[in-house]
CSV table of C-alpha atoms in Angstrom, one decimal:
chain,number,residue,atom,x,y,z
A,4,UNK,CA,-38.1,-73.4,38.5
A,5,UNK,CA,-40.2,-70.8,40.0
A,6,UNK,CA,-39.7,-67.3,38.9
A,7,UNK,CA,-40.9,-63.9,40.1
A,8,UNK,CA,-40.8,-61.5,37.1
A,9,UNK,CA,-41.2,-57.7,37.2
A,10,UNK,CA,-40.9,-56.1,33.7
A,11,UNK,CA,-41.0,-52.4,34.6
A,12,UNK,CA,-40.8,-49.3,32.3
A,13,UNK,CA,-37.5,-48.4,33.9
A,14,UNK,CA,-35.9,-51.7,34.9
A,15,UNK,CA,-36.5,-55.4,34.5
A,16,UNK,CA,-36.2,-57.5,37.7
A,17,UNK,CA,-36.4,-61.2,38.2
A,18,UNK,CA,-35.9,-63.6,41.1
A,19,UNK,CA,-35.6,-67.3,41.4
A,20,UNK,CA,-34.3,-68.6,44.8
A,21,UNK,CA,-31.0,-66.9,45.6
A,22,UNK,CA,-30.6,-65.7,42.1
A,23,UNK,CA,-31.7,-62.1,41.3
A,24,UNK,CA,-31.2,-60.1,38.2
A,25,UNK,CA,-31.9,-56.6,37.2
A,26,UNK,CA,-31.2,-54.6,34.1
A,27,UNK,CA,-32.4,-51.5,32.4
A,28,UNK,CA,-35.6,-52.0,30.4
A,29,UNK,CA,-33.9,-50.9,27.2
A,30,UNK,CA,-33.8,-52.8,23.9
A,31,UNK,CA,-31.8,-51.6,21.0
A,32,UNK,CA,-29.8,-52.5,17.9
A,33,UNK,CA,-26.9,-54.9,18.5
A,34,UNK,CA,-24.1,-52.6,18.0
A,35,UNK,CA,-20.8,-53.3,19.9
A,36,UNK,CA,-17.7,-51.6,20.8
A,37,UNK,CA,-15.0,-52.3,18.2
A,38,UNK,CA,-12.7,-53.5,20.8
A,39,UNK,CA,-12.8,-54.0,24.6
A,40,UNK,CA,-10.1,-54.4,27.2
A,41,UNK,CA,-12.2,-56.6,29.4
A,42,UNK,CA,-14.9,-59.3,29.2
A,43,UNK,CA,-17.9,-57.4,28.0
A,44,UNK,CA,-20.7,-59.4,29.6
A,45,UNK,CA,-23.1,-57.8,27.0
A,46,UNK,CA,-26.6,-59.1,27.0
A,47,UNK,CA,-27.3,-59.7,23.3
A,48,UNK,CA,-30.1,-61.9,22.1
A,49,UNK,CA,-30.0,-63.7,18.9
A,50,UNK,CA,-33.5,-65.1,19.4
A,51,UNK,CA,-36.3,-64.2,19.4
A,52,UNK,CA,-34.9,-61.1,17.8
A,53,UNK,CA,-31.2,-60.0,17.3
A,54,UNK,CA,-31.1,-57.2,19.9
A,55,UNK,CA,-29.1,-55.8,22.7
A,56,UNK,CA,-30.7,-55.5,26.0
A,57,UNK,CA,-30.2,-53.7,29.4
A,58,UNK,CA,-27.1,-51.6,30.0
A,59,UNK,CA,-25.3,-52.8,26.9
A,60,UNK,CA,-28.2,-51.4,24.8
A,61,UNK,CA,-28.0,-48.1,26.7
A,62,UNK,CA,-24.2,-47.9,26.2
A,63,UNK,CA,-23.8,-49.3,22.7
A,64,UNK,CA,-27.0,-49.3,20.6
A,65,UNK,CA,-27.3,-46.7,17.8
A,66,UNK,CA,-31.2,-47.0,18.2
A,67,UNK,CA,-33.0,-47.7,21.3
A,68,UNK,CA,-36.6,-48.7,21.7
A,69,UNK,CA,-38.4,-47.5,24.8
A,70,UNK,CA,-42.1,-47.6,24.9
A,71,UNK,CA,-44.1,-46.2,27.8
A,72,UNK,CA,-47.7,-47.0,26.8
A,73,UNK,CA,-50.3,-49.3,28.2
A,74,UNK,CA,-49.9,-51.8,25.3
A,75,UNK,CA,-46.2,-52.4,25.6
A,76,UNK,CA,-46.8,-55.8,27.0
A,77,UNK,CA,-48.0,-56.8,23.4
A,78,UNK,CA,-44.8,-55.6,21.9
A,79,UNK,CA,-41.5,-57.2,20.9
A,80,UNK,CA,-39.5,-55.1,23.3
A,81,UNK,CA,-41.4,-56.3,26.4
A,82,UNK,CA,-41.0,-59.9,25.1
A,83,UNK,CA,-37.2,-59.5,24.6
A,84,UNK,CA,-37.0,-58.1,28.2
A,85,UNK,CA,-38.9,-61.1,29.7
A,86,UNK,CA,-36.8,-63.6,27.8
A,87,UNK,CA,-33.5,-61.9,28.5
A,88,UNK,CA,-34.4,-62.0,32.2
A,89,UNK,CA,-35.0,-65.8,31.9
A,90,UNK,CA,-31.6,-66.2,30.2
A,91,UNK,CA,-30.0,-64.3,33.0
A,92,UNK,CA,-31.6,-66.6,35.6
A,93,UNK,CA,-30.4,-69.8,34.0
A,94,UNK,CA,-28.3,-71.1,31.2
A,95,UNK,CA,-29.9,-74.5,31.2
A,96,UNK,CA,-31.0,-75.6,27.7
A,97,UNK,CA,-34.5,-76.7,28.7
A,98,UNK,CA,-36.3,-75.4,31.7
A,99,UNK,CA,-39.9,-75.7,32.9
A,100,UNK,CA,-41.2,-72.6,34.7
A,101,UNK,CA,-43.9,-71.3,36.9
A,102,UNK,CA,-44.0,-67.6,36.5
A,103,UNK,CA,-45.8,-65.0,38.8
A,104,UNK,CA,-45.7,-61.5,37.5
A,105,UNK,CA,-47.7,-58.3,38.0
A,106,UNK,CA,-49.4,-55.4,36.3
A,107,UNK,CA,-50.2,-51.9,37.6
A,108,UNK,CA,-53.5,-51.7,39.3
A,109,UNK,CA,-55.0,-49.4,36.5
A,110,UNK,CA,-54.0,-51.9,33.8
A,111,UNK,CA,-54.9,-55.0,35.8
A,112,UNK,CA,-57.8,-55.7,33.1
A,113,UNK,CA,-54.9,-56.7,30.7
A,114,UNK,CA,-53.8,-59.6,32.7
A,115,UNK,CA,-55.0,-62.2,30.2
A,116,UNK,CA,-52.9,-60.6,27.6
A,117,UNK,CA,-49.8,-61.0,29.8
A,118,UNK,CA,-50.7,-64.6,30.8
A,119,UNK,CA,-51.3,-65.6,27.2
A,120,UNK,CA,-48.0,-64.1,26.2
A,121,UNK,CA,-46.0,-66.0,28.8
A,122,UNK,CA,-47.8,-69.3,28.9
A,123,UNK,CA,-46.3,-72.1,26.7
A,124,UNK,CA,-43.0,-72.6,25.0
A,125,UNK,CA,-40.4,-70.0,24.3
A,126,UNK,CA,-37.0,-70.1,22.6
A,127,UNK,CA,-34.3,-67.7,23.3
A,128,UNK,CA,-30.5,-67.6,22.4
A,129,UNK,CA,-27.8,-65.4,24.0
A,130,UNK,CA,-24.9,-64.6,22.0
A,131,UNK,CA,-22.1,-67.0,22.9
A,132,UNK,CA,-24.5,-69.6,24.3
A,133,UNK,CA,-26.6,-72.4,22.9
A,134,UNK,CA,-30.3,-71.9,22.2
A,135,UNK,CA,-32.7,-72.4,25.3
A,136,UNK,CA,-36.1,-73.6,25.6
A,137,UNK,CA,-38.4,-72.2,28.2
A,138,UNK,CA,-41.6,-74.1,28.9
A,139,UNK,CA,-44.0,-71.9,31.0
A,140,UNK,CA,-46.4,-74.4,32.5
A,141,UNK,CA,-48.1,-72.0,35.0
A,142,UNK,CA,-48.4,-68.1,34.9
A,143,UNK,CA,-50.2,-66.0,37.3
A,144,UNK,CA,-50.6,-62.2,37.0
A,145,UNK,CA,-51.3,-60.4,40.1
A,146,UNK,CA,-51.8,-56.6,40.9
A,147,UNK,CA,-48.1,-55.2,41.0
A,148,UNK,CA,-48.1,-53.7,44.6
A,149,UNK,CA,-49.0,-57.1,46.1
A,150,UNK,CA,-45.4,-58.2,45.2
A,151,UNK,CA,-43.9,-55.9,47.9
A,152,UNK,CA,-46.6,-56.9,50.5
A,153,UNK,CA,-46.0,-60.5,49.8
A,154,UNK,CA,-42.2,-60.1,49.9
A,155,UNK,CA,-42.7,-58.7,53.5
A,156,UNK,CA,-45.3,-61.2,54.5
A,157,UNK,CA,-44.2,-64.5,53.2
A,158,UNK,CA,-41.0,-66.6,53.7
A,159,UNK,CA,-39.0,-68.4,51.0
A,160,UNK,CA,-41.4,-71.4,51.1
A,161,UNK,CA,-44.4,-69.1,50.5
A,162,UNK,CA,-45.6,-69.5,54.1
A,163,UNK,CA,-47.0,-66.5,56.1
A,164,UNK,CA,-44.1,-65.3,58.4
A,165,UNK,CA,-45.3,-61.9,59.3
A,166,UNK,CA,-48.5,-62.5,61.2
A,167,UNK,CA,-48.9,-58.6,62.0
A,168,UNK,CA,-48.9,-57.8,58.1
A,169,UNK,CA,-51.2,-60.7,57.4
A,170,UNK,CA,-53.8,-59.8,60.0
A,171,UNK,CA,-53.6,-56.1,59.9
A,172,UNK,CA,-54.6,-53.2,57.7
A,173,UNK,CA,-51.7,-52.3,55.5
A,174,UNK,CA,-51.1,-49.7,52.7
A,175,UNK,CA,-48.5,-50.2,49.9
A,176,UNK,CA,-47.1,-47.2,48.0
A,177,UNK,CA,-45.3,-48.8,45.1
A,178,UNK,CA,-43.4,-46.1,43.3
A,179,UNK,CA,-42.6,-47.4,39.7
A,180,UNK,CA,-41.1,-45.8,36.7
A,181,UNK,CA,-44.3,-44.5,35.2
A,182,UNK,CA,-46.9,-45.2,37.7
A,183,UNK,CA,-47.3,-45.3,41.5
A,184,UNK,CA,-49.5,-48.0,42.8
A,185,UNK,CA,-51.5,-47.4,46.0
A,186,UNK,CA,-52.8,-50.6,47.5
A,187,UNK,CA,-54.8,-51.0,50.7
A,188,UNK,CA,-55.5,-54.5,52.3
A,189,UNK,CA,-57.0,-55.9,55.2
A,190,UNK,CA,-56.0,-59.4,56.2
A,191,UNK,CA,-54.4,-59.5,52.8
A,192,UNK,CA,-57.7,-58.9,51.0
A,193,UNK,CA,-57.6,-55.8,48.8
A,194,UNK,CA,-59.9,-52.9,49.7
A,195,UNK,CA,-61.0,-51.9,46.3
A,196,UNK,CA,-62.1,-48.4,47.1
A,197,UNK,CA,-58.8,-47.6,48.6
A,198,UNK,CA,-56.6,-48.8,45.8
A,199,UNK,CA,-55.6,-46.9,42.8
A,200,UNK,CA,-52.8,-46.1,40.4
A,201,UNK,CA,-51.4,-42.4,40.1
A,202,UNK,CA,-49.7,-41.5,36.8
A,203,UNK,CA,-46.5,-40.3,38.3
A,204,UNK,CA,-43.3,-42.3,38.8
A,205,UNK,CA,-39.5,-42.1,39.0
A,206,UNK,CA,-39.3,-41.3,35.3
A,207,UNK,CA,-41.1,-38.0,35.9
A,208,UNK,CA,-38.1,-37.1,38.1
A,209,UNK,CA,-35.7,-38.4,35.5
A,210,UNK,CA,-37.3,-36.4,32.7
A,211,UNK,CA,-37.4,-33.2,34.8
A,212,UNK,CA,-33.7,-33.6,35.8
A,213,UNK,CA,-32.8,-34.4,32.1
A,214,UNK,CA,-34.6,-31.1,31.0
A,215,UNK,CA,-32.8,-29.1,33.8
A,216,UNK,CA,-29.4,-30.6,32.8
A,217,UNK,CA,-29.9,-29.8,29.2
A,218,UNK,CA,-31.0,-26.3,30.1
A,219,UNK,CA,-28.2,-25.5,32.5
A,220,UNK,CA,-25.2,-27.4,31.5
A,221,UNK,CA,-24.2,-27.3,27.8
A,222,UNK,CA,-23.0,-30.8,26.6
A,223,UNK,CA,-25.5,-32.7,28.6
A,224,UNK,CA,-28.3,-32.3,26.1
A,225,UNK,CA,-28.1,-35.7,24.5
A,226,UNK,CA,-28.0,-38.0,27.6
A,227,UNK,CA,-30.1,-41.0,27.4
A,228,UNK,CA,-32.9,-41.3,30.0
A,229,UNK,CA,-31.2,-44.3,31.5
A,230,UNK,CA,-28.0,-42.4,31.8
A,231,UNK,CA,-29.9,-39.5,33.6
A,232,UNK,CA,-31.6,-42.2,35.8
A,233,UNK,CA,-28.1,-43.5,36.9
A,234,UNK,CA,-27.3,-39.9,37.8
A,235,UNK,CA,-30.4,-39.5,39.7
A,236,UNK,CA,-29.8,-42.7,41.8
A,237,UNK,CA,-26.2,-41.5,42.4
A,238,UNK,CA,-27.4,-37.9,43.0
A,239,UNK,CA,-24.5,-36.8,41.0
A,240,UNK,CA,-23.1,-36.7,37.4
A,241,UNK,CA,-19.7,-36.2,35.8
A,242,UNK,CA,-19.2,-32.9,33.9
A,243,UNK,CA,-16.0,-32.0,32.3
A,244,UNK,CA,-14.1,-34.3,34.8
A,245,UNK,CA,-15.9,-33.0,37.9
A,246,UNK,CA,-18.6,-34.5,39.9
A,247,UNK,CA,-21.8,-32.3,39.7
A,248,UNK,CA,-23.9,-32.6,42.8
A,249,UNK,CA,-27.5,-33.0,41.9
A,250,UNK,CA,-28.9,-33.0,45.5
A,251,UNK,CA,-30.5,-29.5,45.3
A,252,UNK,CA,-31.9,-30.0,41.7
A,253,UNK,CA,-33.4,-33.3,42.9
A,254,UNK,CA,-35.0,-31.8,45.9
A,255,UNK,CA,-36.8,-29.2,43.6
A,256,UNK,CA,-38.0,-32.0,41.4
A,257,UNK,CA,-39.0,-34.7,44.1
A,258,UNK,CA,-40.9,-32.5,46.5
A,259,UNK,CA,-43.8,-31.9,44.2
A,260,UNK,CA,-43.7,-35.5,43.0
A,261,UNK,CA,-43.9,-36.9,46.5
A,262,UNK,CA,-46.5,-34.2,47.3
A,263,UNK,CA,-48.7,-35.6,44.5
A,264,UNK,CA,-48.3,-39.3,45.7
A,265,UNK,CA,-48.9,-38.3,49.3
A,266,UNK,CA,-52.1,-36.2,48.5
A,267,UNK,CA,-53.5,-39.1,46.5
A,268,UNK,CA,-52.7,-41.6,49.3
A,269,UNK,CA,-54.1,-39.3,52.0
A,270,UNK,CA,-57.3,-38.9,50.1
A,271,UNK,CA,-57.8,-42.7,49.5
A,272,UNK,CA,-56.7,-43.7,53.0
A,273,UNK,CA,-58.3,-40.9,54.9
A,274,UNK,CA,-55.1,-39.7,56.3
A,275,UNK,CA,-53.7,-43.1,56.9
A,276,UNK,CA,-54.2,-43.1,60.6
A,277,UNK,CA,-56.2,-46.4,60.6
A,278,UNK,CA,-53.6,-48.3,58.7
A,279,UNK,CA,-51.2,-50.5,60.9
A,280,UNK,CA,-48.4,-50.1,58.4
A,281,UNK,CA,-47.5,-48.3,55.1
A,282,UNK,CA,-44.9,-50.0,53.0
A,283,UNK,CA,-43.0,-48.0,50.5
A,284,UNK,CA,-41.4,-50.0,47.6
A,285,UNK,CA,-40.3,-49.8,43.9
A,286,UNK,CA,-37.2,-48.1,42.4
A,287,UNK,CA,-38.7,-44.7,43.3
A,288,UNK,CA,-39.0,-45.6,47.0
A,289,UNK,CA,-35.2,-44.7,47.4
A,290,UNK,CA,-36.0,-41.3,46.1
A,291,UNK,CA,-39.3,-40.6,47.7
A,292,UNK,CA,-39.1,-42.6,50.9
A,293,UNK,CA,-38.0,-39.9,53.2
A,294,UNK,CA,-40.4,-37.4,51.8
A,295,UNK,CA,-43.3,-39.9,52.2
A,296,UNK,CA,-42.3,-40.6,55.7
A,297,UNK,CA,-42.5,-36.9,56.6
A,298,UNK,CA,-46.3,-37.3,56.0
A,299,UNK,CA,-46.9,-40.9,57.1
A,300,UNK,CA,-44.8,-41.4,60.2
A,301,UNK,CA,-45.5,-45.1,60.2
A,302,UNK,CA,-44.5,-45.6,56.6
A,303,UNK,CA,-41.2,-47.6,55.9
A,304,UNK,CA,-39.2,-48.4,52.8
A,305,UNK,CA,-39.1,-52.2,52.5
A,306,UNK,CA,-36.0,-54.2,52.3
A,307,UNK,CA,-34.5,-54.2,48.8
A,308,UNK,CA,-37.3,-51.9,47.5
A,309,UNK,CA,-36.2,-52.4,43.8
A,310,UNK,CA,-36.5,-56.2,44.0
A,311,UNK,CA,-39.4,-56.3,46.3
A,312,UNK,CA,-42.1,-56.8,43.8
A,313,UNK,CA,-40.2,-59.6,42.0
A,314,UNK,CA,-39.2,-61.2,45.3
A,315,UNK,CA,-42.8,-61.2,46.5
A,316,UNK,CA,-44.0,-62.8,43.1
A,317,UNK,CA,-41.3,-65.5,43.5
A,318,UNK,CA,-42.5,-66.2,47.1
A,319,UNK,CA,-46.0,-66.5,46.0
A,320,UNK,CA,-44.9,-68.9,43.2
A,321,UNK,CA,-43.3,-70.9,45.9
A,322,UNK,CA,-46.5,-71.1,47.8
A,323,UNK,CA,-48.4,-72.2,44.7
A,324,UNK,CA,-45.9,-75.0,44.2
A,325,UNK,CA,-46.6,-76.5,47.7
B,5,UNK,CA,-10.1,-59.8,27.0
B,6,UNK,CA,-8.2,-63.0,27.7
B,7,UNK,CA,-6.3,-65.1,25.2
B,8,UNK,CA,-7.7,-68.2,23.7
B,9,UNK,CA,-6.9,-71.5,25.2
B,10,UNK,CA,-7.5,-74.7,23.4
B,11,UNK,CA,-8.4,-77.7,25.6
B,12,UNK,CA,-8.5,-81.2,24.1
B,13,UNK,CA,-10.7,-83.9,25.4
B,14,UNK,CA,-10.8,-87.7,24.5
B,15,UNK,CA,-14.1,-89.4,23.7
B,16,UNK,CA,-14.6,-93.1,22.7
B,17,UNK,CA,-16.4,-93.8,19.4
B,18,UNK,CA,-18.6,-96.5,21.0
B,19,UNK,CA,-19.0,-95.7,24.8
B,20,UNK,CA,-19.4,-91.8,24.2
B,21,UNK,CA,-21.6,-92.2,21.0
B,22,UNK,CA,-24.3,-90.1,22.6
B,23,UNK,CA,-22.0,-87.2,23.5
B,24,UNK,CA,-20.4,-87.4,20.0
B,25,UNK,CA,-23.9,-87.2,18.5
B,26,UNK,CA,-24.8,-84.3,20.6
B,27,UNK,CA,-21.6,-82.4,19.7
B,28,UNK,CA,-22.3,-83.1,16.0
B,29,UNK,CA,-25.5,-81.4,16.3
B,30,UNK,CA,-24.2,-78.2,17.7
B,31,UNK,CA,-23.5,-75.3,15.4
B,32,UNK,CA,-20.7,-73.9,17.5
B,33,UNK,CA,-19.3,-76.7,19.7
B,34,UNK,CA,-17.1,-74.5,21.9
B,35,UNK,CA,-20.1,-72.3,22.8
B,36,UNK,CA,-22.3,-75.2,23.4
B,37,UNK,CA,-19.7,-77.0,25.8
B,38,UNK,CA,-19.1,-73.6,27.6
B,39,UNK,CA,-22.8,-73.3,28.1
B,40,UNK,CA,-23.2,-76.8,29.6
B,41,UNK,CA,-20.2,-76.4,31.9
B,42,UNK,CA,-21.5,-73.1,33.2
B,43,UNK,CA,-24.9,-74.6,33.8
B,44,UNK,CA,-23.3,-77.4,35.7
B,45,UNK,CA,-21.0,-75.0,37.8
B,46,UNK,CA,-24.0,-72.7,38.6
B,47,UNK,CA,-25.8,-75.6,40.1
B,48,UNK,CA,-27.4,-77.4,37.2
B,49,UNK,CA,-29.2,-80.6,38.5
B,50,UNK,CA,-28.2,-84.0,36.9
B,51,UNK,CA,-30.2,-87.2,36.9
B,52,UNK,CA,-27.5,-88.6,39.3
B,53,UNK,CA,-28.4,-85.8,41.7
B,54,UNK,CA,-32.3,-86.6,41.3
B,55,UNK,CA,-31.6,-90.3,41.9
B,56,UNK,CA,-29.5,-89.6,44.9
B,57,UNK,CA,-32.1,-87.3,46.4
B,58,UNK,CA,-34.8,-89.9,45.9
B,59,UNK,CA,-32.7,-92.6,47.6
B,60,UNK,CA,-32.2,-90.2,50.5
B,61,UNK,CA,-36.0,-89.5,50.6
B,62,UNK,CA,-36.7,-93.2,50.6
B,63,UNK,CA,-34.3,-93.8,53.4
B,64,UNK,CA,-35.8,-91.0,55.5
B,65,UNK,CA,-39.4,-92.1,54.9
B,66,UNK,CA,-38.6,-95.7,56.0
B,67,UNK,CA,-38.2,-94.4,59.5
B,68,UNK,CA,-41.3,-92.2,59.5
B,69,UNK,CA,-44.9,-93.1,60.5
B,70,UNK,CA,-47.5,-91.4,58.5
B,71,UNK,CA,-50.7,-90.1,60.2
B,72,UNK,CA,-54.0,-89.9,58.3
B,73,UNK,CA,-54.3,-86.0,58.5
B,74,UNK,CA,-52.1,-83.1,58.7
B,75,UNK,CA,-50.9,-82.0,62.2
B,76,UNK,CA,-52.8,-79.2,63.8
B,77,UNK,CA,-49.6,-77.3,64.2
B,78,UNK,CA,-49.2,-77.1,60.4
B,79,UNK,CA,-52.9,-76.3,59.8
B,80,UNK,CA,-53.1,-73.6,62.4
B,81,UNK,CA,-49.7,-71.9,61.4
B,82,UNK,CA,-51.4,-69.4,59.2
B,83,UNK,CA,-54.3,-67.0,59.9
B,84,UNK,CA,-57.2,-68.5,58.0
B,85,UNK,CA,-58.6,-65.3,56.6
B,86,UNK,CA,-55.2,-64.3,55.3
B,87,UNK,CA,-54.6,-67.8,53.9
B,88,UNK,CA,-57.9,-67.7,52.1
B,89,UNK,CA,-57.1,-64.3,50.7
B,90,UNK,CA,-53.9,-65.7,49.3
B,91,UNK,CA,-55.9,-68.6,47.8
B,92,UNK,CA,-58.2,-66.0,46.2
B,93,UNK,CA,-55.2,-64.0,44.8
B,94,UNK,CA,-53.9,-67.3,43.1
B,95,UNK,CA,-57.3,-67.6,41.4
B,96,UNK,CA,-57.4,-64.1,40.0
């Protein structure tokens, strides 16, 4: 099975053919509701560690682990997220896998760490399921923003379908949780001097909104970051039974964030006039897309921006399998 | 949450020895059977499926004349520089 895997600071995404999964990148203690009126669907791993993962961890865990440092790919949390994603893709007891994944441009030197972590045999067990064995026979780690570019350029067999993107000069603005990757390619070859990472992302908006909410609305001080992230996406939050509109608060937060991304991209790409297209991707694309388009009129948010990197990784894995 | 439904199935001590052996090795038989059924329903591939696909491929190939080189249309589908860039990406 070929898999595109994108373990981000904010959300974990994985694609294998028609199957797509995403969940919050949160790992916590396996605490559960004492009773439930419906099928819980909780993502609880018994192996490699007994932990709750994703939305069930956000909602139920007493203690959440959430790292945001460069070395998180070496930790147990990252490993649990990666294996949880594989168990979401398939329930088969033994699967051979080819995985393509990505790393932010600034951390790309760490690719061997990720490759070593994923290659070989892994055992995982979900609560209520038999144990599974994943055998990763091939693993490629490519610069993260290539994912969105490949999603737009390749078809499901991994063949080039968009000649204009494949033969042109293209910029990618991939707005992740912690970092925004700026990639420039010509005929799909990276232009190194026009490629960089900026240390801002959607979590900066989440943190700013979290601080504002705590400051202005008593009772919202203890929201978890992923709960605030949900509110940011919905642009509203429930407050004493009423929907609180966050549009204005978000505008105040997002304008300077987009300004920083646009300033960096303009500097790298000399205004962007010579690029044939600019693709905006990542979970933050839904927040910043319109603001980026105000400056780069040929910028467009890719289809399924949240899944774009994982989808591109999967299409690239399909190509490798030919 | 739904209520518990107990389903009984019959197995032959000789003919289904392999299945009985597998069931005996499971810590939680119900969970194991549920997992296998779900994998099957979500498109799990069986040896029977693989055999059927191979027979189908064999049948199709029997009507095809193979040429010595790939057709020009296939080779020329992709812009060479972009294809080379993708090859380089795979080697990173």
